[in-house]
Structure formats: structure tokens, C-alpha cells
Amino acid sequence: MTGSNETNSGIGGQPWLEMWQKFYESNMNNWTGMMMNMGSSQTYGAFWNQYVQATLEMQEAFKQFNERWLQSVGLPTREDLSRVNQQIYDLANRLDELEEKLK
């Protein structure tokens, strides 16, 4: 049995749920406003522009490093494999054409 001093106010008779909802809504409003202000600023845009540029430059440097390393150990690069694949494809097409002429 519950004491007579307890109240059933709040969401679903739970006062802590109402407190949590108010806390959540207040924080969401604050965060939403802050992110909207930050996301629309030129400083924020400039930061992300620099970040993306640096990431792309690093990715390109990594790609070049890998290609040089593969060549130094005598392994084919992606470009080498792509070129050989194209040659095989072209050769298969020529063979198909020759087979058709021989029929």
C-alpha cells in the first residue's frame, strides 16, 4: 500500500516522467538552436571545407604511396589490373568475332 502523501501527477501517474520530458525538450531546443546557428555560420563552413580538403589530400597521398610501394615490390597496381582486364575483354570480343566469321 502506498502512503497518502504521494501524488499521481505527471505523465502516466509518474512525476519523474514529466520532469524528464521537460528536461529533454529544454535540451533539444537549446541544442537545435545552437546547431542551427553554428551550421549556418561561415566559420563552420570554412572549417568543414578545410577538413574535406585535408582528407582528400591525405587520401591521394596514401593512394600514391601504395602505388609506389606495390611497384617497388613488383606487384600490380589497380590501374595495371584494370588495363589487363580491358585487354582480356578486348581479346575475348575478337575471338567471338572470329568464331562468328568461321561459322
Coordinates of N, CA and C in Angstrom, one line a residue:
M1 N 0.8 -1.2 0.0 CA 0.0 0.0 0.0 C 0.9 1.2 0.0
T2 N 0.5 2.3 -0.7 CA 1.3 3.5 -0.8 C 0.8 4.5 0.2
G3 N 1.7 5.4 0.6 CA 1.4 6.4 1.6 C 0.5 7.5 1.0
S4 N -0.2 8.2 1.8 CA -1.2 9.1 1.4 C -0.6 10.4 0.9
N5 N 0.7 10.6 1.2 CA 1.4 11.9 0.7 C 1.8 11.8 -0.7
E6 N 1.8 10.7 -1.4 CA 2.3 10.6 -2.8 C 1.2 11.1 -3.7
T7 N 1.6 11.8 -4.8 CA 0.6 12.3 -5.8 C 0.8 11.5 -7.0
N8 N -0.2 11.5 -7.8 CA -0.2 10.8 -9.1 C -0.1 11.7 -10.3
S9 N 0.4 12.9 -10.0 CA 0.6 13.9 -11.1 C 1.7 13.4 -12.0
G10 N 1.8 14.0 -13.2 CA 2.8 13.7 -14.1 C 2.3 12.8 -15.2
I11 N 3.2 12.4 -16.1 CA 2.8 11.5 -17.2 C 2.6 10.1 -16.7
G12 N 1.4 9.6 -17.0 CA 1.1 8.2 -16.6 C 1.2 8.0 -15.1
G13 N 0.9 9.1 -14.4 CA 1.0 8.9 -12.9 C 2.4 8.9 -12.4
Q14 N 3.4 9.2 -13.3 CA 4.8 9.2 -12.9 C 5.4 10.6 -13.0
P15 N 5.6 11.3 -11.8 CA 6.1 12.7 -11.9 C 7.5 12.7 -12.5
W16 N 8.3 11.7 -12.3 CA 9.7 11.8 -12.9 C 9.7 11.8 -14.4
L17 N 8.6 11.2 -15.0 CA 8.5 11.2 -16.5 C 8.2 12.7 -17.0
E18 N 7.4 13.4 -16.3 CA 7.2 14.8 -16.6 C 8.4 15.6 -16.5
M19 N 9.2 15.4 -15.4 CA 10.5 16.1 -15.3 C 11.4 15.8 -16.4
W20 N 11.5 14.5 -16.8 CA 12.4 14.0 -17.8 C 12.0 14.7 -19.2
Q21 N 10.7 14.7 -19.4 CA 10.2 15.3 -20.7 C 10.5 16.8 -20.7
K22 N 10.4 17.5 -19.7 CA 10.7 18.9 -19.7 C 12.2 19.1 -19.9
F23 N 13.0 18.3 -19.2 CA 14.5 18.4 -19.4 C 14.9 18.1 -20.8
Y24 N 14.3 17.0 -21.4 CA 14.5 16.6 -22.8 C 14.2 17.7 -23.7
E25 N 13.0 18.3 -23.6 CA 12.5 19.3 -24.5 C 13.4 20.6 -24.4
S26 N 13.8 21.0 -23.2 CA 14.6 22.1 -23.0 C 16.0 21.9 -23.6
N27 N 16.6 20.8 -23.4 CA 17.9 20.5 -24.0 C 17.8 20.4 -25.5
M28 N 16.7 19.8 -26.1 CA 16.6 19.7 -27.5 C 16.5 21.0 -28.1
N29 N 15.7 21.9 -27.5 CA 15.5 23.3 -28.0 C 16.9 24.0 -28.0
N30 N 17.6 23.9 -26.9 CA 18.9 24.5 -26.8 C 19.9 24.0 -27.9
W31 N 20.0 22.7 -28.0 CA 20.9 22.1 -28.9 C 20.5 22.4 -30.4
T32 N 19.2 22.4 -30.7 CA 18.8 22.7 -32.0 C 19.1 24.1 -32.4
G33 N 18.9 25.0 -31.5 CA 19.2 26.4 -31.7 C 20.7 26.6 -31.9
M34 N 21.5 26.0 -31.1 CA 23.0 26.1 -31.2 C 23.5 25.5 -32.5
M35 N 23.0 24.3 -32.9 CA 23.4 23.7 -34.1 C 23.0 24.5 -35.3
M36 N 21.8 25.0 -35.3 CA 21.3 25.9 -36.4 C 22.2 27.1 -36.6
N37 N 22.6 27.7 -35.5 CA 23.4 28.9 -35.5 C 24.8 28.5 -36.0
M38 N 25.3 27.5 -35.5 CA 26.7 27.0 -35.8 C 26.8 26.6 -37.3
G39 N 25.8 25.8 -37.7 CA 25.8 25.3 -39.1 C 25.6 26.3 -40.1
S40 N 25.0 27.4 -39.8 CA 24.8 28.5 -40.8 C 25.9 29.5 -40.8
S41 N 26.9 29.4 -39.9 CA 28.0 30.4 -39.8 C 29.1 30.1 -40.9
Q42 N 29.7 31.1 -41.3 CA 30.8 31.0 -42.3 C 32.0 30.3 -41.7
T43 N 32.2 30.5 -40.5 CA 33.4 29.8 -39.8 C 33.2 28.3 -39.8
Y44 N 32.0 27.9 -39.6 CA 31.7 26.4 -39.6 C 31.9 25.9 -41.0
G45 N 31.4 26.6 -42.0 CA 31.5 26.1 -43.4 C 33.0 26.1 -43.8
A46 N 33.8 27.1 -43.4 CA 35.2 27.1 -43.7 C 35.9 26.0 -43.0
F47 N 35.5 25.7 -41.8 CA 36.2 24.5 -41.1 C 35.9 23.3 -41.9
W48 N 34.7 23.0 -42.3 CA 34.4 21.7 -43.0 C 35.0 21.7 -44.3
N49 N 35.1 22.9 -45.0 CA 35.8 22.9 -46.3 C 37.3 22.5 -46.1
Q50 N 38.0 23.1 -45.1 CA 39.4 22.7 -44.8 C 39.5 21.2 -44.5
Y51 N 38.6 20.7 -43.7 CA 38.6 19.3 -43.3 C 38.5 18.4 -44.5
V52 N 37.5 18.7 -45.3 CA 37.3 17.8 -46.5 C 38.6 17.9 -47.4
Q53 N 39.1 19.1 -47.6 CA 40.3 19.3 -48.5 C 41.4 18.5 -47.9
A54 N 41.7 18.6 -46.6 CA 42.8 17.9 -46.0 C 42.6 16.4 -46.1
T55 N 41.4 15.9 -45.9 CA 41.1 14.5 -46.1 C 41.3 14.0 -47.5
L56 N 40.9 14.7 -48.5 CA 41.1 14.4 -49.9 C 42.6 14.3 -50.2
E57 N 43.4 15.3 -49.7 CA 44.8 15.4 -50.0 C 45.5 14.2 -49.3
M58 N 45.1 13.8 -48.1 CA 45.7 12.7 -47.4 C 45.3 11.4 -48.2
Q59 N 44.1 11.3 -48.6 CA 43.7 10.1 -49.4 C 44.5 9.9 -50.6
E60 N 44.7 11.0 -51.4 CA 45.5 11.0 -52.6 C 47.0 10.6 -52.3
A61 N 47.5 11.2 -51.2 CA 48.9 10.9 -50.8 C 49.0 9.4 -50.5
F62 N 48.1 8.9 -49.8 CA 48.0 7.4 -49.4 C 48.0 6.6 -50.6
K63 N 47.1 6.9 -51.6 CA 47.0 6.2 -52.8 C 48.3 6.1 -53.6
Q64 N 49.0 7.3 -53.7 CA 50.2 7.4 -54.4 C 51.3 6.5 -53.7
F65 N 51.3 6.6 -52.4 CA 52.3 5.8 -51.6 C 52.1 4.3 -51.9
N66 N 50.8 3.9 -51.8 CA 50.5 2.5 -52.1 C 50.9 2.0 -53.5
E67 N 50.7 2.9 -54.5 CA 51.0 2.5 -55.8 C 52.6 2.4 -55.9
R68 N 53.3 3.3 -55.3 CA 54.8 3.2 -55.4 C 55.3 2.0 -54.7
W69 N 54.6 1.7 -53.5 CA 55.1 0.5 -52.8 C 54.8 -0.8 -53.6
L70 N 53.6 -0.9 -54.2 CA 53.3 -2.0 -55.0 C 54.3 -2.2 -56.1
Q71 N 54.6 -1.1 -56.8 CA 55.5 -1.2 -57.9 C 56.9 -1.6 -57.4
S72 N 57.3 -1.1 -56.2 CA 58.7 -1.4 -55.7 C 58.8 -2.9 -55.3
V73 N 57.7 -3.5 -55.0 CA 57.8 -5.0 -54.6 C 57.3 -5.9 -55.8
G74 N 57.1 -5.2 -56.9 CA 56.8 -6.0 -58.1 C 55.3 -6.5 -58.2
L75 N 54.4 -5.9 -57.5 CA 53.0 -6.3 -57.6 C 52.2 -5.3 -58.4
P76 N 51.2 -5.7 -59.1 CA 50.4 -4.8 -60.0 C 49.6 -3.9 -59.1
T77 N 49.4 -2.7 -59.7 CA 48.5 -1.7 -59.1 C 47.1 -1.9 -59.6
R78 N 46.2 -1.2 -59.1 CA 44.8 -1.3 -59.6 C 44.7 -0.9 -61.0
E79 N 45.5 0.1 -61.4 CA 45.5 0.6 -62.8 C 46.0 -0.5 -63.7
D80 N 47.1 -1.2 -63.2 CA 47.7 -2.3 -64.0 C 46.6 -3.4 -64.2
L81 N 45.9 -3.8 -63.2 CA 44.9 -4.8 -63.3 C 43.8 -4.4 -64.2
S82 N 43.4 -3.2 -64.1 CA 42.3 -2.6 -64.9 C 42.7 -2.7 -66.4
R83 N 44.0 -2.3 -66.7 CA 44.4 -2.4 -68.1 C 44.5 -3.8 -68.6
V84 N 45.0 -4.8 -67.8 CA 45.0 -6.2 -68.2 C 43.6 -6.7 -68.4
N85 N 42.7 -6.3 -67.5 CA 41.3 -6.7 -67.6 C 40.7 -6.2 -68.9
Q86 N 41.0 -5.0 -69.3 CA 40.4 -4.4 -70.6 C 41.0 -5.2 -71.8
Q87 N 42.3 -5.5 -71.7 CA 42.9 -6.3 -72.8 C 42.3 -7.7 -72.9
I88 N 42.0 -8.3 -71.8 CA 41.4 -9.6 -71.9 C 40.0 -9.5 -72.5
Y89 N 39.3 -8.5 -72.1 CA 37.9 -8.3 -72.6 C 37.9 -8.0 -74.1
D90 N 38.9 -7.2 -74.5 CA 39.0 -6.9 -76.0 C 39.4 -8.2 -76.7
L91 N 40.3 -9.0 -76.2 CA 40.7 -10.2 -76.8 C 39.5 -11.2 -76.9
A92 N 38.7 -11.3 -75.9 CA 37.5 -12.2 -75.9 C 36.6 -11.8 -77.0
N93 N 36.4 -10.5 -77.1 CA 35.5 -9.9 -78.2 C 36.0 -10.3 -79.6
R94 N 37.3 -10.2 -79.8 CA 37.9 -10.5 -81.1 C 37.7 -12.0 -81.4
L95 N 37.9 -12.8 -80.3 CA 37.7 -14.3 -80.5 C 36.3 -14.6 -80.9
D96 N 35.4 -13.9 -80.2 CA 34.0 -14.1 -80.6 C 33.7 -13.7 -82.0
E97 N 34.3 -12.6 -82.5 CA 34.1 -12.2 -83.9 C 34.7 -13.2 -84.8
L98 N 35.9 -13.7 -84.5 CA 36.5 -14.7 -85.4 C 35.7 -16.0 -85.4
E99 N 35.1 -16.4 -84.3 CA 34.3 -17.6 -84.3 C 33.0 -17.4 -85.2
E100 N 32.5 -16.2 -85.1 CA 31.3 -15.9 -86.0 C 31.7 -15.9 -87.5
K101 N 32.8 -15.5 -87.8 CA 33.3 -15.5 -89.2 C 33.5 -16.9 -89.7
L102 N 34.0 -17.7 -88.8 CA 34.3 -19.1 -89.2 C 33.1 -20.0 -89.4
K103 N 32.0 -19.6 -88.8 CA 30.7 -20.4 -88.9 C 30.1 -20.3 -90.2

